[in-house]
mmCIF file of C-alpha atoms and ligand atoms in Angstrom:
data_model
loop_
_atom_site.group_PDB
_atom_site.id
_atom_site.type_symbol
_atom_site.label_atom_id
_atom_site.label_comp_id
_atom_site.label_asym_id
_atom_site.label_seq_id
_atom_site.Cartn_x
_atom_site.Cartn_y
_atom_site.Cartn_z
ATOM 1 C CA MET D 1 0.000 0.000 0.000
ATOM 2 C CA ILE D 2 0.963 3.610 -0.539
ATOM 3 C CA THR D 3 0.192 6.074 2.231
ATOM 4 C CA VAL D 4 0.076 9.755 1.379
ATOM 5 C CA LEU D 5 0.316 12.094 4.370
ATOM 6 C CA GLY D 6 -0.257 15.524 2.933
ATOM 7 C CA SER D 7 -2.385 18.492 2.102
ATOM 8 C CA ALA D 8 -5.816 18.820 0.571
ATOM 9 C CA ASN D 9 -6.851 22.199 -0.795
ATOM 10 C CA MET D 10 -9.633 23.598 -2.870
ATOM 11 C CA ASP D 11 -8.136 25.843 -5.546
ATOM 12 C CA LEU D 12 -10.346 28.872 -6.212
ATOM 13 C CA VAL D 13 -9.251 30.095 -9.601
ATOM 14 C CA VAL D 14 -10.270 33.375 -11.225
ATOM 15 C CA THR D 15 -9.119 34.533 -14.623
ATOM 16 C CA VAL D 16 -8.758 38.265 -15.207
ATOM 17 C CA ASP D 17 -7.470 40.474 -18.002
ATOM 18 C CA ARG D 18 -5.187 42.193 -15.530
ATOM 19 C CA ALA D 19 -4.628 41.457 -11.824
ATOM 20 C CA PRO D 20 -5.869 44.204 -9.499
ATOM 21 C CA GLY D 21 -3.341 46.617 -8.015
ATOM 22 C CA ARG D 22 -3.336 47.618 -4.371
ATOM 23 C CA GLY D 23 -6.770 48.912 -3.312
ATOM 24 C CA GLU D 24 -8.210 48.275 -6.778
ATOM 25 C CA THR D 25 -11.228 46.215 -7.837
ATOM 26 C CA VAL D 26 -11.353 44.560 -11.249
ATOM 27 C CA THR D 27 -13.996 42.403 -12.905
ATOM 28 C CA GLY D 28 -12.966 38.792 -13.442
ATOM 29 C CA ARG D 29 -13.769 36.622 -16.459
ATOM 30 C CA THR D 30 -14.221 33.126 -15.036
ATOM 31 C CA PHE D 31 -14.266 31.354 -11.692
ATOM 32 C CA THR D 32 -13.610 27.658 -11.138
ATOM 33 C CA THR D 33 -13.068 25.477 -8.088
ATOM 34 C CA VAL D 34 -10.502 22.723 -8.556
ATOM 35 C CA PRO D 35 -9.633 20.130 -5.914
ATOM 36 C CA GLY D 36 -5.907 20.176 -5.260
ATOM 37 C CA GLY D 37 -3.196 20.264 -2.654
ATOM 38 C CA LYS D 38 -0.044 18.268 -3.354
ATOM 39 C CA GLY D 39 -1.046 15.449 -1.011
ATOM 40 C CA ALA D 40 -4.484 14.921 -2.523
ATOM 41 C CA ASN D 41 -3.042 15.229 -6.051
ATOM 42 C CA GLN D 42 -0.389 12.574 -5.429
ATOM 43 C CA ALA D 43 -2.935 10.245 -3.800
ATOM 44 C CA LEU D 44 -5.252 10.585 -6.773
ATOM 45 C CA ALA D 45 -2.477 10.083 -9.329
ATOM 46 C CA ALA D 46 -1.296 6.946 -7.528
ATOM 47 C CA ALA D 47 -4.809 5.495 -7.226
ATOM 48 C CA ARG D 48 -5.636 6.163 -10.888
ATOM 49 C CA ALA D 49 -2.396 4.423 -11.870
ATOM 50 C CA GLY D 50 -3.551 1.294 -10.057
ATOM 51 C CA GLY D 51 -2.010 1.738 -6.608
ATOM 52 C CA GLU D 52 -3.706 0.794 -3.370
ATOM 53 C CA VAL D 53 -3.649 4.173 -1.649
ATOM 54 C CA ALA D 54 -4.565 5.660 1.739
ATOM 55 C CA PHE D 55 -4.709 9.429 2.176
ATOM 56 C CA VAL D 56 -4.281 10.900 5.652
ATOM 57 C CA GLY D 57 -4.322 14.593 6.467
ATOM 58 C CA ALA D 58 -7.206 16.905 7.324
ATOM 59 C CA VAL D 59 -10.080 18.725 5.686
ATOM 60 C CA GLY D 60 -12.720 21.011 7.200
ATOM 61 C CA ASP D 61 -16.342 20.161 7.964
ATOM 62 C CA ASP D 62 -17.474 22.033 4.852
ATOM 63 C CA GLU D 63 -18.437 21.650 1.205
ATOM 64 C CA PHE D 64 -14.849 21.889 -0.037
ATOM 65 C CA GLY D 65 -13.735 19.141 2.333
ATOM 66 C CA ARG D 66 -16.618 16.899 1.353
ATOM 67 C CA GLY D 67 -15.944 17.534 -2.338
ATOM 68 C CA ILE D 68 -12.274 16.568 -2.084
ATOM 69 C CA THR D 69 -13.056 13.535 0.064
ATOM 70 C CA SER D 70 -15.650 12.192 -2.339
ATOM 71 C CA LEU D 71 -13.364 12.757 -5.331
ATOM 72 C CA LEU D 72 -10.612 10.722 -3.655
ATOM 73 C CA ALA D 73 -12.991 8.007 -2.459
ATOM 74 C CA GLY D 74 -14.528 7.816 -5.933
ATOM 75 C CA ASP D 75 -11.112 6.887 -7.318
ATOM 76 C CA GLY D 76 -10.669 4.201 -4.673
ATOM 77 C CA VAL D 77 -8.464 6.100 -2.207
ATOM 78 C CA ASP D 78 -8.948 4.946 1.398
ATOM 79 C CA VAL D 79 -9.982 8.115 3.242
ATOM 80 C CA SER D 80 -10.926 6.429 6.521
ATOM 81 C CA GLY D 81 -7.933 8.028 8.272
ATOM 82 C CA LEU D 82 -8.606 11.528 6.901
ATOM 83 C CA ALA D 83 -9.399 13.843 9.833
ATOM 84 C CA VAL D 84 -12.228 16.378 9.801
ATOM 85 C CA SER D 85 -10.951 19.507 11.520
ATOM 86 C CA ASP D 86 -12.809 22.419 13.098
ATOM 87 C CA GLN D 87 -10.782 24.670 10.762
ATOM 88 C CA PRO D 88 -11.981 25.219 7.188
ATOM 89 C CA THR D 89 -10.566 23.134 4.336
ATOM 90 C CA GLY D 90 -7.338 24.607 2.988
ATOM 91 C CA THR D 91 -7.823 26.952 0.051
ATOM 92 C CA ALA D 92 -5.586 28.390 -2.643
ATOM 93 C CA HIS D 93 -6.852 31.691 -4.059
ATOM 94 C CA ILE D 94 -5.406 31.902 -7.545
ATOM 95 C CA THR D 95 -5.638 34.822 -9.947
ATOM 96 C CA VAL D 96 -4.508 34.120 -13.503
ATOM 97 C CA ASP D 97 -4.084 37.091 -15.841
ATOM 98 C CA ALA D 98 -4.306 37.225 -19.637
ATOM 99 C CA THR D 99 -0.570 36.572 -19.999
ATOM 100 C CA GLY D 100 -0.857 33.379 -17.920
ATOM 101 C CA ASP D 101 0.967 34.871 -14.932
ATOM 102 C CA ASN D 102 -0.619 34.034 -11.615
ATOM 103 C CA SER D 103 -0.653 35.283 -8.057
ATOM 104 C CA ILE D 104 -1.636 32.901 -5.293
ATOM 105 C CA VAL D 105 -2.659 33.190 -1.652
ATOM 106 C CA VAL D 106 -2.740 29.872 0.220
ATOM 107 C CA VAL D 107 -4.711 29.555 3.455
ATOM 108 C CA PRO D 108 -3.655 26.240 5.058
ATOM 109 C CA GLY D 109 -6.789 25.969 7.241
ATOM 110 C CA ALA D 110 -7.286 22.323 8.246
ATOM 111 C CA ASN D 111 -3.870 21.359 6.812
ATOM 112 C CA GLY D 112 -2.250 23.556 9.459
ATOM 113 C CA THR D 113 -3.901 21.589 12.259
ATOM 114 C CA VAL D 114 -1.965 18.403 11.416
ATOM 115 C CA THR D 115 0.910 19.147 13.772
ATOM 116 C CA SER D 116 1.888 15.752 15.203
ATOM 117 C CA LEU D 117 1.464 12.091 14.294
ATOM 118 C CA THR D 118 -1.832 10.540 15.371
ATOM 119 C CA ASP D 119 -2.647 6.862 15.825
ATOM 120 C CA ALA D 120 -4.426 6.984 12.441
ATOM 121 C CA HIS D 121 -1.250 8.293 10.783
ATOM 122 C CA ARG D 122 0.898 5.617 12.427
ATOM 123 C CA ALA D 123 -1.519 2.855 11.441
ATOM 124 C CA ALA D 124 -1.550 4.079 7.838
ATOM 125 C CA ILE D 125 2.258 4.269 7.730
ATOM 126 C CA ASP D 126 2.608 0.805 9.324
ATOM 127 C CA ALA D 127 0.394 -0.660 6.586
ATOM 128 C CA ALA D 128 2.401 0.898 3.738
ATOM 129 C CA GLU D 129 5.367 -0.123 1.609
ATOM 130 C CA ILE D 130 6.013 3.515 0.840
ATOM 131 C CA VAL D 131 4.883 6.803 2.365
ATOM 132 C CA LEU D 132 4.610 9.973 0.284
ATOM 133 C CA LEU D 133 5.277 13.323 1.918
ATOM 134 C CA GLN D 134 5.356 16.912 0.654
ATOM 135 C CA LEU D 135 5.870 20.228 2.487
ATOM 136 C CA GLU D 136 2.337 21.630 2.591
ATOM 137 C CA LEU D 137 1.791 20.302 6.134
ATOM 138 C CA PRO D 138 3.725 21.699 9.126
ATOM 139 C CA LEU D 139 7.428 20.847 8.748
ATOM 140 C CA GLY D 140 7.726 19.309 12.217
ATOM 141 C CA LEU D 141 4.993 16.800 11.359
ATOM 142 C CA VAL D 142 6.638 15.905 8.048
ATOM 143 C CA ALA D 143 9.943 15.263 9.828
ATOM 144 C CA GLU D 144 8.222 13.203 12.514
ATOM 145 C CA ALA D 145 6.419 11.125 9.887
ATOM 146 C CA ALA D 146 9.642 10.493 7.957
ATOM 147 C CA ARG D 147 11.488 9.399 11.091
ATOM 148 C CA TYR D 148 8.607 7.160 12.160
ATOM 149 C CA ALA D 149 8.359 5.526 8.727
ATOM 150 C CA ARG D 150 12.117 4.961 8.669
ATOM 151 C CA SER D 151 11.953 3.337 12.136
ATOM 152 C CA ARG D 152 9.275 0.947 10.809
ATOM 153 C CA GLY D 153 11.205 0.038 7.679
ATOM 154 C CA VAL D 154 8.745 1.878 5.404
ATOM 155 C CA ARG D 155 10.292 3.630 2.405
ATOM 156 C CA VAL D 156 9.945 7.440 2.462
ATOM 157 C CA MET D 157 9.437 9.550 -0.689
ATOM 158 C CA LEU D 158 9.475 13.340 -0.257
ATOM 159 C CA THR D 159 8.498 15.991 -2.779
ATOM 160 C CA PRO D 160 10.166 19.050 -1.188
ATOM 161 C CA ALA D 161 7.555 21.591 -2.308
ATOM 162 C CA PRO D 162 6.979 24.377 -1.615
ATOM 163 C CA ALA D 163 10.751 24.634 -1.262
ATOM 164 C CA VAL D 164 12.117 25.596 2.128
ATOM 165 C CA PRO D 165 15.472 24.734 3.684
ATOM 166 C CA LEU D 166 15.107 21.297 5.274
ATOM 167 C CA PRO D 167 16.389 20.185 8.656
ATOM 168 C CA PRO D 168 19.147 17.544 8.186
ATOM 169 C CA GLU D 169 17.231 15.023 10.323
ATOM 170 C CA LEU D 170 14.405 15.125 7.776
ATOM 171 C CA LEU D 171 16.658 14.711 4.740
ATOM 172 C CA THR D 172 18.493 11.765 6.277
ATOM 173 C CA ALA D 173 15.178 9.941 6.817
ATOM 174 C CA VAL D 174 14.205 10.253 3.139
ATOM 175 C CA ASP D 175 14.838 7.323 0.766
ATOM 176 C CA VAL D 176 13.616 8.964 -2.447
ATOM 177 C CA LEU D 177 13.730 12.754 -2.846
ATOM 178 C CA VAL D 178 11.775 14.081 -5.859
ATOM 179 C CA PRO D 179 12.454 17.824 -6.274
ATOM 180 C CA ASN D 180 11.892 19.821 -9.430
ATOM 181 C CA GLU D 181 14.911 21.734 -10.670
ATOM 182 C CA HIS D 182 14.119 24.874 -8.651
ATOM 183 C CA GLU D 183 13.618 22.933 -5.442
ATOM 184 C CA ALA D 184 16.805 20.927 -6.011
ATOM 185 C CA ALA D 185 18.788 24.140 -6.529
ATOM 186 C CA LEU D 186 17.386 25.728 -3.395
ATOM 187 C CA LEU D 187 17.963 22.670 -1.219
ATOM 188 C CA ALA D 188 21.510 22.081 -2.421
ATOM 189 C CA GLY D 189 22.452 25.761 -2.664
ATOM 190 C CA VAL D 190 23.740 25.066 -6.208
ATOM 191 C CA ALA D 191 22.104 26.615 -9.278
ATOM 192 C CA ASP D 192 22.755 23.747 -11.712
ATOM 193 C CA PRO D 193 20.091 21.048 -11.199
ATOM 194 C CA VAL D 194 22.400 18.161 -12.093
ATOM 195 C CA ALA D 195 25.073 19.324 -9.667
ATOM 196 C CA ALA D 196 22.326 19.926 -7.096
ATOM 197 C CA ALA D 197 20.977 16.384 -7.507
ATOM 198 C CA ARG D 198 24.482 14.929 -7.109
ATOM 199 C CA SER D 199 25.042 16.954 -3.988
ATOM 200 C CA LEU D 200 21.665 15.894 -2.502
ATOM 201 C CA ALA D 201 22.326 12.224 -3.364
ATOM 202 C CA ALA D 202 25.626 12.343 -1.497
ATOM 203 C CA GLY D 203 23.536 11.837 1.653
ATOM 204 C CA GLY D 204 22.860 8.257 0.529
ATOM 205 C CA GLY D 205 19.287 8.337 -0.800
ATOM 206 C CA ASP D 206 17.930 8.327 -4.328
ATOM 207 C CA VAL D 207 17.315 11.730 -5.859
ATOM 208 C CA VAL D 208 15.039 12.103 -8.871
ATOM 209 C CA VAL D 209 15.146 15.687 -10.088
ATOM 210 C CA THR D 210 12.352 16.527 -12.532
ATOM 211 C CA LEU D 211 13.258 18.867 -15.379
ATOM 212 C CA GLY D 212 9.870 19.738 -16.893
ATOM 213 C CA GLY D 213 9.778 19.092 -20.638
ATOM 214 C CA ARG D 214 13.385 17.899 -20.469
ATOM 215 C CA GLY D 215 12.449 14.825 -18.425
ATOM 216 C CA ALA D 216 14.104 13.799 -15.197
ATOM 217 C CA LEU D 217 17.411 12.579 -13.828
ATOM 218 C CA ARG D 218 17.896 9.919 -11.178
ATOM 219 C CA VAL D 219 21.044 10.124 -9.121
ATOM 220 C CA ALA D 220 21.930 7.464 -6.584
ATOM 221 C CA ALA D 221 25.172 6.206 -5.151
ATOM 222 C CA GLY D 222 27.118 4.993 -8.167
ATOM 223 C CA ALA D 223 24.279 5.404 -10.692
ATOM 224 C CA GLU D 224 22.941 8.214 -12.834
ATOM 225 C CA THR D 225 20.042 7.679 -15.216
ATOM 226 C CA ALA D 226 18.498 10.221 -17.566
ATOM 227 C CA VAL D 227 14.736 9.766 -17.908
ATOM 228 C CA PRO D 228 13.571 11.257 -21.206
ATOM 229 C CA ALA D 229 10.301 13.168 -21.348
ATOM 230 C CA PHE D 230 7.728 11.892 -23.828
ATOM 231 C CA ALA D 231 7.131 14.368 -26.637
ATOM 232 C CA VAL D 232 3.596 15.706 -26.194
ATOM 233 C CA GLU D 233 1.901 18.996 -26.806
ATOM 234 C CA ALA D 234 1.822 20.639 -23.373
ATOM 235 C CA VAL D 235 -1.480 22.324 -22.579
ATOM 236 C CA ASP D 236 -1.243 22.686 -18.790
ATOM 237 C CA THR D 237 1.614 21.451 -16.622
ATOM 238 C CA THR D 238 -0.295 21.859 -13.337
ATOM 239 C CA ALA D 239 0.355 18.831 -11.121
ATOM 240 C CA ALA D 240 2.789 17.199 -13.582
ATOM 241 C CA GLY D 241 5.231 16.767 -10.708
ATOM 242 C CA ASP D 242 2.551 15.310 -8.431
ATOM 243 C CA THR D 243 1.463 12.877 -11.138
ATOM 244 C CA PHE D 244 5.096 11.855 -11.660
ATOM 245 C CA ALA D 245 5.674 11.274 -7.920
ATOM 246 C CA GLY D 246 2.403 9.384 -7.357
ATOM 247 C CA VAL D 247 2.961 7.045 -10.300
ATOM 248 C CA LEU D 248 6.635 6.524 -9.427
ATOM 249 C CA ALA D 249 5.507 5.393 -5.975
ATOM 250 C CA VAL D 250 3.050 2.907 -7.514
ATOM 251 C CA GLY D 251 5.834 1.362 -9.579
ATOM 252 C CA LEU D 252 8.279 1.138 -6.692
ATOM 253 C CA ALA D 253 5.635 -0.266 -4.320
ATOM 254 C CA ALA D 254 4.786 -2.914 -6.929
ATOM 255 C CA GLY D 255 8.437 -3.944 -7.086
ATOM 256 C CA LEU D 256 9.219 -2.594 -10.579
ATOM 257 C CA ASP D 257 12.855 -1.813 -11.176
ATOM 258 C CA TRP D 258 13.836 1.848 -11.244
ATOM 259 C CA ASP D 259 13.924 2.159 -15.029
ATOM 260 C CA ASP D 260 10.409 0.788 -15.490
ATOM 261 C CA ALA D 261 8.979 2.774 -12.572
ATOM 262 C CA LEU D 262 10.516 6.000 -13.925
ATOM 263 C CA ARG D 263 9.258 5.310 -17.441
ATOM 264 C CA ARG D 264 5.689 4.859 -16.200
ATOM 265 C CA ALA D 265 5.953 8.028 -14.089
ATOM 266 C CA SER D 266 7.249 9.969 -17.076
ATOM 267 C CA ALA D 267 4.468 8.626 -19.330
ATOM 268 C CA ALA D 268 1.764 9.486 -16.793
ATOM 269 C CA ALA D 269 3.147 13.001 -16.297
ATOM 270 C CA ALA D 270 3.296 13.521 -20.073
ATOM 271 C CA LEU D 271 -0.323 12.414 -20.401
ATOM 272 C CA SER D 272 -1.312 14.838 -17.628
ATOM 273 C CA VAL D 273 0.246 17.848 -19.362
ATOM 274 C CA ARG D 274 -1.736 17.119 -22.537
ATOM 275 C CA ARG D 275 -4.952 18.026 -20.712
ATOM 276 C CA PRO D 276 -5.952 21.060 -18.645
ATOM 277 C CA GLY D 277 -6.394 20.930 -14.886
ATOM 278 C CA ALA D 278 -4.883 18.937 -12.052
ATOM 279 C CA SER D 279 -7.051 16.008 -10.952
ATOM 280 C CA SER D 280 -8.989 16.086 -14.209
ATOM 281 C CA SER D 281 -5.788 15.541 -16.197
ATOM 282 C CA MET D 282 -4.387 12.457 -14.454
ATOM 283 C CA PRO D 283 -4.412 9.253 -16.519
ATOM 284 C CA ASP D 284 -5.529 5.842 -15.337
ATOM 285 C CA ARG D 285 -3.544 2.642 -15.566
ATOM 286 C CA ALA D 286 -5.050 1.526 -18.888
ATOM 287 C CA GLU D 287 -4.212 4.847 -20.491
ATOM 288 C CA ILE D 288 -0.613 4.695 -19.254
ATOM 289 C CA ASP D 289 -0.275 1.124 -20.577
ATOM 290 C CA ALA D 290 -1.730 2.094 -23.963
ATOM 291 C CA PHE D 291 0.530 5.152 -24.235
ATOM 292 C CA LEU D 292 3.625 3.053 -23.523
ATOM 293 C CA THR D 293 2.784 0.579 -26.273
ATOM 294 C CA GLU D 294 1.915 3.234 -28.869
HETATM 295 P P1 ADP A 1 6.690 20.303 -11.284
HETATM 296 O O1 ADP A 1 5.304 20.225 -11.824
HETATM 297 O O2 ADP A 1 6.809 19.747 -9.914
HETATM 298 O O3 ADP A 1 7.386 21.622 -11.455
HETATM 299 P P2 ADP A 1 8.146 19.349 -13.641
HETATM 300 O O4 ADP A 1 7.672 20.550 -14.363
HETATM 301 O O5 ADP A 1 9.617 19.130 -13.536
HETATM 302 O O6 ADP A 1 7.536 19.242 -12.166
HETATM 303 O O7 ADP A 1 7.475 18.088 -14.372
HETATM 304 C C1 ADP A 1 7.455 16.790 -13.790
HETATM 305 C C2 ADP A 1 7.552 15.747 -14.886
HETATM 306 O O8 ADP A 1 6.441 15.901 -15.772
HETATM 307 C C3 ADP A 1 8.785 15.841 -15.764
HETATM 308 O O9 ADP A 1 9.881 15.146 -15.193
HETATM 309 C C4 ADP A 1 8.291 15.194 -17.059
HETATM 310 O O10 ADP A 1 8.355 13.777 -16.936
HETATM 311 C C5 ADP A 1 6.818 15.602 -17.093
HETATM 312 N N1 ADP A 1 6.640 16.815 -17.915
HETATM 313 C C6 ADP A 1 6.560 18.103 -17.498
HETATM 314 N N2 ADP A 1 6.419 18.957 -18.538
HETATM 315 C C7 ADP A 1 6.399 18.177 -19.651
HETATM 316 C C8 ADP A 1 6.270 18.437 -21.055
HETATM 317 N N3 ADP A 1 6.146 19.690 -21.524
HETATM 318 N N4 ADP A 1 6.281 17.375 -21.904
HETATM 319 C C9 ADP A 1 6.395 16.106 -21.463
HETATM 320 N N5 ADP A 1 6.527 15.792 -20.146
HETATM 321 C C10 ADP A 1 6.523 16.799 -19.253
#
């Protein structure tokens, strides 16, 4: 099983011709609500790809929380350990202007209440082959979860986003670090993503740095593998990294070797960028299989 301990947000997206300045009101063009949060996205991507997945974290006792929960449950994610908080479901308030630039305010809400490991978290980690973590829950909790998983012999995969400097005791408990190139550079303090990945892998774990349309690179002790991107027409790269991480976890949990697991992750991420949206763009297992035999 794959346990995802992470965030669930409702993205509230408005499109505008021009973002408002300070004190200004503008009229928007469209408004959409899109379930998101890196934790929920990775759980959904993994479940669609055929993984047995549990999602633990917290939502509010509100429509957004119920919407996200039913979306996950509808794709077969076990949400029995998902807490319902007295804080509202996390929200991301996103304004996208005509040039595609965005400005975002994130209100963690219920996600911010997940501050230490509960019995439900421990049970979900104990049942897993691999636990997926990101940095949209409080950092202390993420570090505690990684250490606990390590102590139980459960593999730990961390997507270090949004990027913040990480305490060494968290990094040393991570088996598979999956940063994008910006996150890798920030964590390693080195601008070049390849050099950054090498430096991060010196700690002993596997590092898979994702490079957008240029694919990904895996660096581990004594091994470096380039993972080509599949050539597709990119429409919307939202959640490409989350799709990649979720599907990589499915492959590793199923015992695939690294090359096969990375190829499936890369195919799934490529399929997701061909379609708009986050959850709406993630492929299922049959689609990934068909794409790989095209
Ligand atoms: P993030 O979304 O976290 O910034 P990336 O942009 O690095 O992550 O993308 C993650 C993965 O998604 C890449 O390693 C690649 O496999 C796939 N991907 C992203 N953009 C494209 C693209 N334009 N064409 C094909 N695959 C892509």
